[in-house]
């Protein structure tokens, strides 16, 4: 199967999903750009879109080349409560960068908002909706293709976000940063999904906080909840690129390794191929990644689902499927690794003799 080439017809997100197409999301911006020296951990402000636009543009390009056909604006935490006077310029610049890259391929631009820093202290619906609406006004001026409300711990705040974003008249996706135990008010994943669809969300799912397998467990519960309520929506998953089976309800932020010692937990590309296949078999058609997901992880999704999509991403020109490029190696024991069975069944070592297999969350 040859890599894709040229500019295809840019269909809308719901047009693609309604037709049963696989939409591949992008991956990690915050943690990736922090490692590269462009973002400061803590509130993770996305000032890099103004201070270092070439770094953000390059990461967008890497995800596009790897097979992503959504360029999400780098606007996580870019609301007025977190960035004061900088927020508007950051949101506009992020839209421009995402659009600049999206038009180089068959990709859509998604304007992204996230939970606010004030909800857990002041559940002021009017004030919180105003913060969402300010970002929405920028996205409307920039005419993004659709909207994503992501990383919500509380379904109530996520519902408020959906209600605001629906004012634009464009499709709305919403994802919770919760696991199988549900949100922080003990609302189950199924109940969360129902509330979000009833609020008007077109696409529902989860992102961040939990690894691939835990996220898929949550997606299964969301799907079951929607089916029991007689509701339908497209499903979306953008998991961590880290293995975190020892997480508590709060996810990886409660692990002692967060955020600077997570590298031993990074998923392999083969793990992500399995994740993509399991997500697809579950009925999820919007599949991407969040923190820890590098471009090679996105390429793994695109390669695993190439038969369904009908093409390989451009980055596959430099990658042999399931290690097939190793069949040219000079050492016979390495040539023997040029097969799917080897990589699919590998249990990779950490290289850390004193490293525990799991951690105890701090809370």
Short mmCIF file of C-alpha atoms in Angstrom, two decimals:
data_model
loop_
_atom_site.label_atom_id
_atom_site.label_comp_id
_atom_site.label_asym_id
_atom_site.label_seq_id
_atom_site.Cartn_x
_atom_site.Cartn_y
_atom_site.Cartn_z
CA UNK A 1 0.00 0.00 0.00
CA UNK A 2 1.50 3.32 -1.08
CA UNK A 3 1.67 6.43 1.09
CA UNK A 4 -0.93 9.10 0.48
CA UNK A 5 0.01 11.97 -1.76
CA UNK A 6 -1.49 15.26 -2.82
CA UNK A 7 -4.37 17.27 -1.41
CA UNK A 8 -7.64 15.39 -1.09
CA UNK A 9 -11.15 16.77 -0.80
CA UNK A 10 -11.44 18.33 2.64
CA UNK A 11 -14.65 16.86 4.00
CA UNK A 12 -16.02 17.96 7.36
CA UNK A 13 -15.52 15.95 10.54
CA UNK A 14 -19.10 14.67 10.72
CA UNK A 15 -19.16 13.93 7.00
CA UNK A 16 -16.12 11.72 7.50
CA UNK A 17 -17.40 9.99 10.61
CA UNK A 18 -20.92 9.53 9.24
CA UNK A 19 -19.35 7.73 6.28
CA UNK A 20 -17.52 5.37 8.64
CA UNK A 21 -14.08 6.82 7.92
CA UNK A 22 -11.28 6.62 10.46
CA UNK A 23 -10.19 10.03 11.72
CA UNK A 24 -6.68 10.05 13.19
CA UNK A 25 -6.04 12.75 15.78
CA UNK A 26 -2.72 14.29 16.67
CA UNK A 27 -0.63 13.70 19.78
CA UNK A 28 1.27 15.33 22.63
CA UNK A 29 2.05 19.04 22.58
CA UNK A 30 2.48 20.08 26.20
CA UNK A 31 4.83 17.35 27.41
CA UNK A 32 6.63 17.11 24.07
CA UNK A 33 7.31 20.84 23.88
CA UNK A 34 8.30 20.91 27.56
CA UNK A 35 10.95 18.29 26.80
CA UNK A 36 12.13 20.36 23.84
CA UNK A 37 12.44 23.46 26.00
CA UNK A 38 9.45 25.52 24.82
CA UNK A 39 6.82 25.01 27.54
CA UNK A 40 7.08 25.34 31.33
CA UNK A 41 5.47 22.65 33.46
CA UNK A 42 2.87 23.71 36.01
CA UNK A 43 -0.01 25.54 34.37
CA UNK A 44 1.58 24.50 31.05
CA UNK A 45 0.85 27.83 29.32
CA UNK A 46 0.97 27.52 25.50
CA UNK A 47 2.90 30.76 25.01
CA UNK A 48 5.13 28.94 22.52
CA UNK A 49 2.66 29.69 19.72
CA UNK A 50 3.84 33.32 19.99
CA UNK A 51 7.33 32.96 21.45
CA UNK A 52 8.46 29.96 19.35
CA UNK A 53 5.95 29.46 16.52
CA UNK A 54 8.44 27.45 14.46
CA UNK A 55 8.55 24.78 17.21
CA UNK A 56 4.76 24.46 17.27
CA UNK A 57 4.56 24.48 13.48
CA UNK A 58 7.18 21.73 13.27
CA UNK A 59 5.26 19.51 15.69
CA UNK A 60 2.04 20.02 13.74
CA UNK A 61 3.95 19.06 10.58
CA UNK A 62 5.32 15.90 12.18
CA UNK A 63 1.84 14.78 13.22
CA UNK A 64 0.43 15.58 9.77
CA UNK A 65 3.17 13.57 8.07
CA UNK A 66 2.59 10.72 10.51
CA UNK A 67 -1.03 10.43 9.41
CA UNK A 68 -3.11 12.79 11.55
CA UNK A 69 -5.95 14.47 9.74
CA UNK A 70 -6.92 16.80 12.57
CA UNK A 71 -4.70 19.69 13.63
CA UNK A 72 -5.91 20.71 17.08
CA UNK A 73 -5.04 24.27 18.07
CA UNK A 74 -2.39 24.46 20.77
CA UNK A 75 -4.72 26.33 23.13
CA UNK A 76 -4.80 24.08 26.20
CA UNK A 77 -5.19 26.36 29.26
CA UNK A 78 -5.20 29.40 26.95
CA UNK A 79 -8.18 31.00 28.66
CA UNK A 80 -8.31 34.43 30.27
CA UNK A 81 -8.18 32.98 33.81
CA UNK A 82 -4.82 31.33 33.07
CA UNK A 83 -3.14 33.77 30.68
CA UNK A 84 -4.64 37.19 31.47
CA UNK A 85 -3.84 39.64 28.65
CA UNK A 86 -1.99 37.11 26.47
CA UNK A 87 -4.92 34.74 25.97
CA UNK A 88 -6.44 36.34 22.85
CA UNK A 89 -3.19 36.63 20.90
CA UNK A 90 -2.27 33.04 21.85
CA UNK A 91 -5.59 31.64 20.63
CA UNK A 92 -5.43 33.53 17.34
CA UNK A 93 -1.81 32.55 16.68
CA UNK A 94 -2.55 28.90 17.50
CA UNK A 95 -5.38 28.88 14.96
CA UNK A 96 -3.14 30.38 12.30
CA UNK A 97 -0.40 27.78 12.89
CA UNK A 98 -2.84 24.86 12.83
CA UNK A 99 -4.45 26.13 9.62
CA UNK A 100 -1.08 26.76 7.96
CA UNK A 101 -0.19 23.09 8.42
CA UNK A 102 -3.66 21.60 7.85
CA UNK A 103 -3.87 22.96 4.32
CA UNK A 104 -0.72 21.04 3.42
CA UNK A 105 -2.76 17.84 3.68
CA UNK A 106 -6.30 16.59 4.00
CA UNK A 107 -6.59 17.83 7.58
CA UNK A 108 -9.12 19.79 9.59
CA UNK A 109 -8.53 22.47 12.21
CA UNK A 110 -10.13 21.91 15.61
CA UNK A 111 -10.35 24.77 18.07
CA UNK A 112 -9.70 23.41 21.55
CA UNK A 113 -10.75 24.49 25.03
CA UNK A 114 -10.30 22.69 28.35
CA UNK A 115 -11.55 22.75 31.91
CA UNK A 116 -11.04 26.02 33.76
CA UNK A 117 -8.87 26.56 36.81
CA UNK A 118 -11.80 28.03 38.77
CA UNK A 119 -14.53 25.36 38.57
CA UNK A 120 -13.37 23.34 41.58
CA UNK A 121 -13.34 26.48 43.73
CA UNK A 122 -16.17 28.58 42.28
CA UNK A 123 -18.88 26.73 40.39
CA UNK A 124 -20.05 29.97 38.80
CA UNK A 125 -21.74 28.85 35.58
CA UNK A 126 -22.03 32.34 34.10
CA UNK A 127 -18.37 33.20 34.77
CA UNK A 128 -17.09 29.89 33.42
CA UNK A 129 -19.25 30.07 30.32
CA UNK A 130 -17.90 33.58 29.69
CA UNK A 131 -14.36 32.19 29.68
CA UNK A 132 -15.35 29.52 27.15
CA UNK A 133 -17.20 32.09 25.04
CA UNK A 134 -14.17 34.39 24.83
CA UNK A 135 -12.11 31.59 23.28
CA UNK A 136 -15.02 30.63 21.04
CA UNK A 137 -15.17 34.16 19.66
CA UNK A 138 -11.58 33.84 18.48
CA UNK A 139 -12.26 30.41 16.94
CA UNK A 140 -15.29 31.86 15.14
CA UNK A 141 -13.22 34.71 13.69
CA UNK A 142 -10.60 32.20 12.60
CA UNK A 143 -13.33 29.93 11.18
CA UNK A 144 -12.03 26.64 12.57
CA UNK A 145 -13.60 23.50 11.13
CA UNK A 146 -14.93 22.11 14.40
CA UNK A 147 -14.48 22.39 18.15
CA UNK A 148 -13.09 20.17 20.89
CA UNK A 149 -13.79 20.58 24.61
CA UNK A 150 -11.22 18.34 26.30
CA UNK A 151 -9.76 17.37 29.62
CA UNK A 152 -12.76 17.71 31.93
CA UNK A 153 -12.79 16.08 35.36
CA UNK A 154 -16.41 17.08 36.06
CA UNK A 155 -19.19 16.39 33.62
CA UNK A 156 -21.13 19.45 34.80
CA UNK A 157 -18.39 21.78 33.55
CA UNK A 158 -18.08 19.74 30.33
CA UNK A 159 -21.81 20.19 29.72
CA UNK A 160 -21.40 23.96 30.15
CA UNK A 161 -18.59 23.88 27.60
CA UNK A 162 -20.71 21.98 25.08
CA UNK A 163 -23.60 24.40 25.53
CA UNK A 164 -21.32 27.34 24.74
CA UNK A 165 -19.53 25.72 21.80
CA UNK A 166 -22.84 24.76 20.18
CA UNK A 167 -23.51 28.48 19.76
CA UNK A 168 -21.00 28.52 16.87
CA UNK A 169 -23.03 26.12 14.77
CA UNK A 170 -20.03 23.87 14.03
CA UNK A 171 -19.63 20.22 15.17
CA UNK A 172 -18.59 19.77 18.80
CA UNK A 173 -16.47 16.98 20.29
CA UNK A 174 -16.04 16.62 24.04
CA UNK A 175 -13.72 14.39 26.03
CA UNK A 176 -13.46 13.67 29.73
CA UNK A 177 -10.08 13.09 31.43
CA UNK A 178 -11.62 10.35 33.56
CA UNK A 179 -11.22 6.62 33.92
CA UNK A 180 -13.62 3.71 34.48
CA UNK A 181 -14.57 5.06 37.94
CA UNK A 182 -16.15 8.12 36.37
CA UNK A 183 -15.84 11.83 37.08
CA UNK A 184 -14.84 13.51 40.33
CA UNK A 185 -18.49 13.71 41.40
CA UNK A 186 -18.83 9.92 40.94
CA UNK A 187 -20.83 10.20 37.74
CA UNK A 188 -20.20 6.97 35.81
CA UNK A 189 -18.70 7.07 32.30
CA UNK A 190 -22.03 5.98 30.85
CA UNK A 191 -23.89 8.73 32.70
CA UNK A 192 -21.30 11.28 31.58
CA UNK A 193 -21.68 10.27 27.95
CA UNK A 194 -25.46 10.55 28.15
CA UNK A 195 -25.33 14.04 29.69
CA UNK A 196 -22.87 15.24 27.06
CA UNK A 197 -24.91 13.95 24.14
CA UNK A 198 -28.09 15.40 25.62
CA UNK A 199 -26.24 18.74 25.84
CA UNK A 200 -25.61 18.57 22.10
CA UNK A 201 -22.19 16.96 21.68
CA UNK A 202 -21.69 15.25 18.32
CA UNK A 203 -18.60 13.29 19.39
CA UNK A 204 -17.86 12.04 22.92
CA UNK A 205 -15.00 10.21 24.54
CA UNK A 206 -11.93 10.48 26.76
CA UNK A 207 -8.48 12.03 26.56
CA UNK A 208 -5.35 12.14 28.72
CA UNK A 209 -4.89 11.07 32.37
CA UNK A 210 -4.99 7.30 31.62
CA UNK A 211 -3.09 4.87 29.41
CA UNK A 212 -4.39 3.13 26.29
CA UNK A 213 -6.02 0.09 27.88
CA UNK A 214 -7.69 1.96 30.73
CA UNK A 215 -9.00 4.57 28.30
CA UNK A 216 -10.54 1.86 26.15
CA UNK A 217 -12.25 0.39 29.22
CA UNK A 218 -13.79 3.80 29.85
CA UNK A 219 -14.86 4.09 26.22
CA UNK A 220 -16.62 0.72 26.47
CA UNK A 221 -18.59 1.99 29.48
CA UNK A 222 -19.48 5.21 27.66
CA UNK A 223 -20.71 3.27 24.65
CA UNK A 224 -22.80 0.96 26.85
CA UNK A 225 -24.32 3.96 28.62
CA UNK A 226 -25.34 5.58 25.34
CA UNK A 227 -26.82 2.34 24.03
CA UNK A 228 -28.83 1.82 27.22
CA UNK A 229 -30.23 5.35 26.89
CA UNK A 230 -31.06 4.89 23.21
CA UNK A 231 -28.66 7.66 22.21
CA UNK A 232 -26.08 7.78 19.44
CA UNK A 233 -22.88 9.75 19.02
CA UNK A 234 -19.53 9.28 17.38
CA UNK A 235 -16.83 7.99 19.73
CA UNK A 236 -13.38 9.49 20.26
CA UNK A 237 -10.33 8.38 22.26
CA UNK A 238 -7.03 10.17 22.78
CA UNK A 239 -5.19 8.24 25.50
CA UNK A 240 -1.84 8.79 27.16
CA UNK A 241 1.22 7.40 25.47
CA UNK A 242 2.26 5.96 28.83
CA UNK A 243 1.39 2.71 30.60
CA UNK A 244 -0.37 3.68 33.82
CA UNK A 245 -2.30 0.66 35.19
CA UNK A 246 -1.40 1.73 38.74
CA UNK A 247 -3.23 5.06 38.46
CA UNK A 248 -5.92 5.94 40.95
CA UNK A 249 -9.08 7.82 40.07
CA UNK A 250 -7.13 10.99 39.34
CA UNK A 251 -4.97 9.39 36.67
CA UNK A 252 -1.27 9.84 35.98
CA UNK A 253 -1.04 13.26 37.62
CA UNK A 254 -1.14 11.45 41.00
CA UNK A 255 1.77 9.15 40.16
CA UNK A 256 5.11 10.13 41.75
CA UNK A 257 6.76 10.12 38.31
CA UNK A 258 4.51 12.90 36.96
CA UNK A 259 5.56 14.90 35.03
CA UNK A 260 9.36 14.54 34.81
CA UNK A 261 10.00 10.79 35.29
CA UNK A 262 7.51 9.15 32.94
CA UNK A 263 9.91 7.97 30.25
CA UNK A 264 10.16 4.35 31.50
CA UNK A 265 6.40 4.10 30.97
CA UNK A 266 6.34 5.13 27.29
CA UNK A 267 4.28 2.82 25.09
CA UNK A 268 5.99 1.22 22.11
CA UNK A 269 4.73 1.74 18.59
CA UNK A 270 3.53 -1.85 18.66
CA UNK A 271 1.48 -1.18 21.80
CA UNK A 272 -0.19 1.67 19.97
CA UNK A 273 -0.99 -0.49 16.95
CA UNK A 274 -2.84 -2.83 19.31
CA UNK A 275 -4.58 0.15 20.92
CA UNK A 276 -5.70 1.42 17.50
CA UNK A 277 -7.08 -1.97 16.51
CA UNK A 278 -8.92 -2.47 19.79
CA UNK A 279 -10.38 1.04 19.58
CA UNK A 280 -11.56 0.39 16.05
CA UNK A 281 -13.10 -2.95 17.03
CA UNK A 282 -14.93 -1.17 19.85
CA UNK A 283 -16.53 1.16 17.32
CA UNK A 284 -14.34 4.21 17.92
CA UNK A 285 -13.61 6.05 14.70
CA UNK A 286 -11.77 9.14 15.99
CA UNK A 287 -8.50 7.78 17.38
CA UNK A 288 -5.54 9.85 18.49
CA UNK A 289 -3.30 10.48 21.46
CA UNK A 290 -2.51 12.92 24.24
CA UNK A 291 0.48 13.39 26.58
CA UNK A 292 3.37 11.11 25.66
CA UNK A 293 2.11 10.43 22.12
CA UNK A 294 4.91 11.17 19.66
CA UNK A 295 4.55 11.35 15.88
CA UNK A 296 5.72 7.72 15.61
CA UNK A 297 2.78 6.70 17.80
CA UNK A 298 0.39 8.51 15.47
CA UNK A 299 2.07 6.78 12.54
CA UNK A 300 1.41 3.46 14.31
CA UNK A 301 -2.32 4.23 14.41
CA UNK A 302 -2.29 5.24 10.74
CA UNK A 303 -0.38 2.10 9.73
CA UNK A 304 -2.56 -0.27 11.74
CA UNK A 305 -5.72 1.21 10.22
CA UNK A 306 -4.31 1.73 6.72
CA UNK A 307 -6.49 -1.11 5.30
CA UNK A 308 -9.59 0.71 6.56
CA UNK A 309 -8.36 4.16 5.49
CA UNK A 310 -7.05 2.97 2.13
CA UNK A 311 -3.62 4.57 2.35
CA UNK A 312 -0.46 4.86 4.39
CA UNK A 313 0.84 8.16 5.79
CA UNK A 314 3.84 9.87 4.17
CA UNK A 315 6.01 8.97 7.19
CA UNK A 316 5.63 5.29 6.31
CA UNK A 317 8.08 5.82 3.47
CA UNK A 318 10.77 5.53 6.16
CA UNK A 319 9.23 2.71 8.17
CA UNK A 320 8.84 -0.97 7.38
CA UNK A 321 5.61 -2.50 8.62
CA UNK A 322 6.20 -4.64 11.73
CA UNK A 323 9.95 -4.26 11.42
CA UNK A 324 10.15 -5.50 7.84
CA UNK A 325 13.07 -3.15 7.10
CA UNK A 326 15.27 -5.27 9.33
CA UNK A 327 15.34 -8.05 6.73
CA UNK A 328 18.27 -6.19 5.12
CA UNK A 329 20.35 -6.17 8.31
CA UNK A 330 23.80 -7.79 8.22
CA UNK A 331 23.29 -9.70 11.48
CA UNK A 332 21.05 -12.78 11.17
CA UNK A 333 19.59 -12.52 14.68
CA UNK A 334 18.41 -8.99 13.88
CA UNK A 335 17.06 -10.10 10.50
CA UNK A 336 15.01 -12.64 12.44
CA UNK A 337 13.15 -9.75 14.06
CA UNK A 338 11.66 -8.63 10.75
CA UNK A 339 8.27 -10.16 11.47
CA UNK A 340 5.06 -9.23 13.17
CA UNK A 341 5.06 -12.15 15.62
CA UNK A 342 8.33 -10.99 17.16
CA UNK A 343 7.26 -7.41 17.89
CA UNK A 344 3.66 -8.25 18.74
CA UNK A 345 4.75 -10.63 21.49
CA UNK A 346 7.79 -8.76 22.79
CA UNK A 347 7.82 -7.90 26.51
CA UNK A 348 10.28 -4.97 26.51
CA UNK A 349 12.64 -4.59 29.44
CA UNK A 350 13.00 -1.29 31.28
CA UNK A 351 16.77 -1.54 31.70
CA UNK A 352 16.35 -0.44 35.31
CA UNK A 353 17.22 -3.32 37.70
CA UNK A 354 15.92 -1.51 40.80
CA UNK A 355 12.84 0.00 39.16
CA UNK A 356 9.51 -1.21 40.64
CA UNK A 357 6.99 -2.51 38.14
CA UNK A 358 4.26 -0.24 39.51
CA UNK A 359 3.97 2.86 41.70
CA UNK A 360 1.68 3.93 44.48
CA UNK A 361 -0.28 7.09 43.66
CA UNK A 362 0.33 9.98 46.06
CA UNK A 363 -3.39 10.39 46.82
#
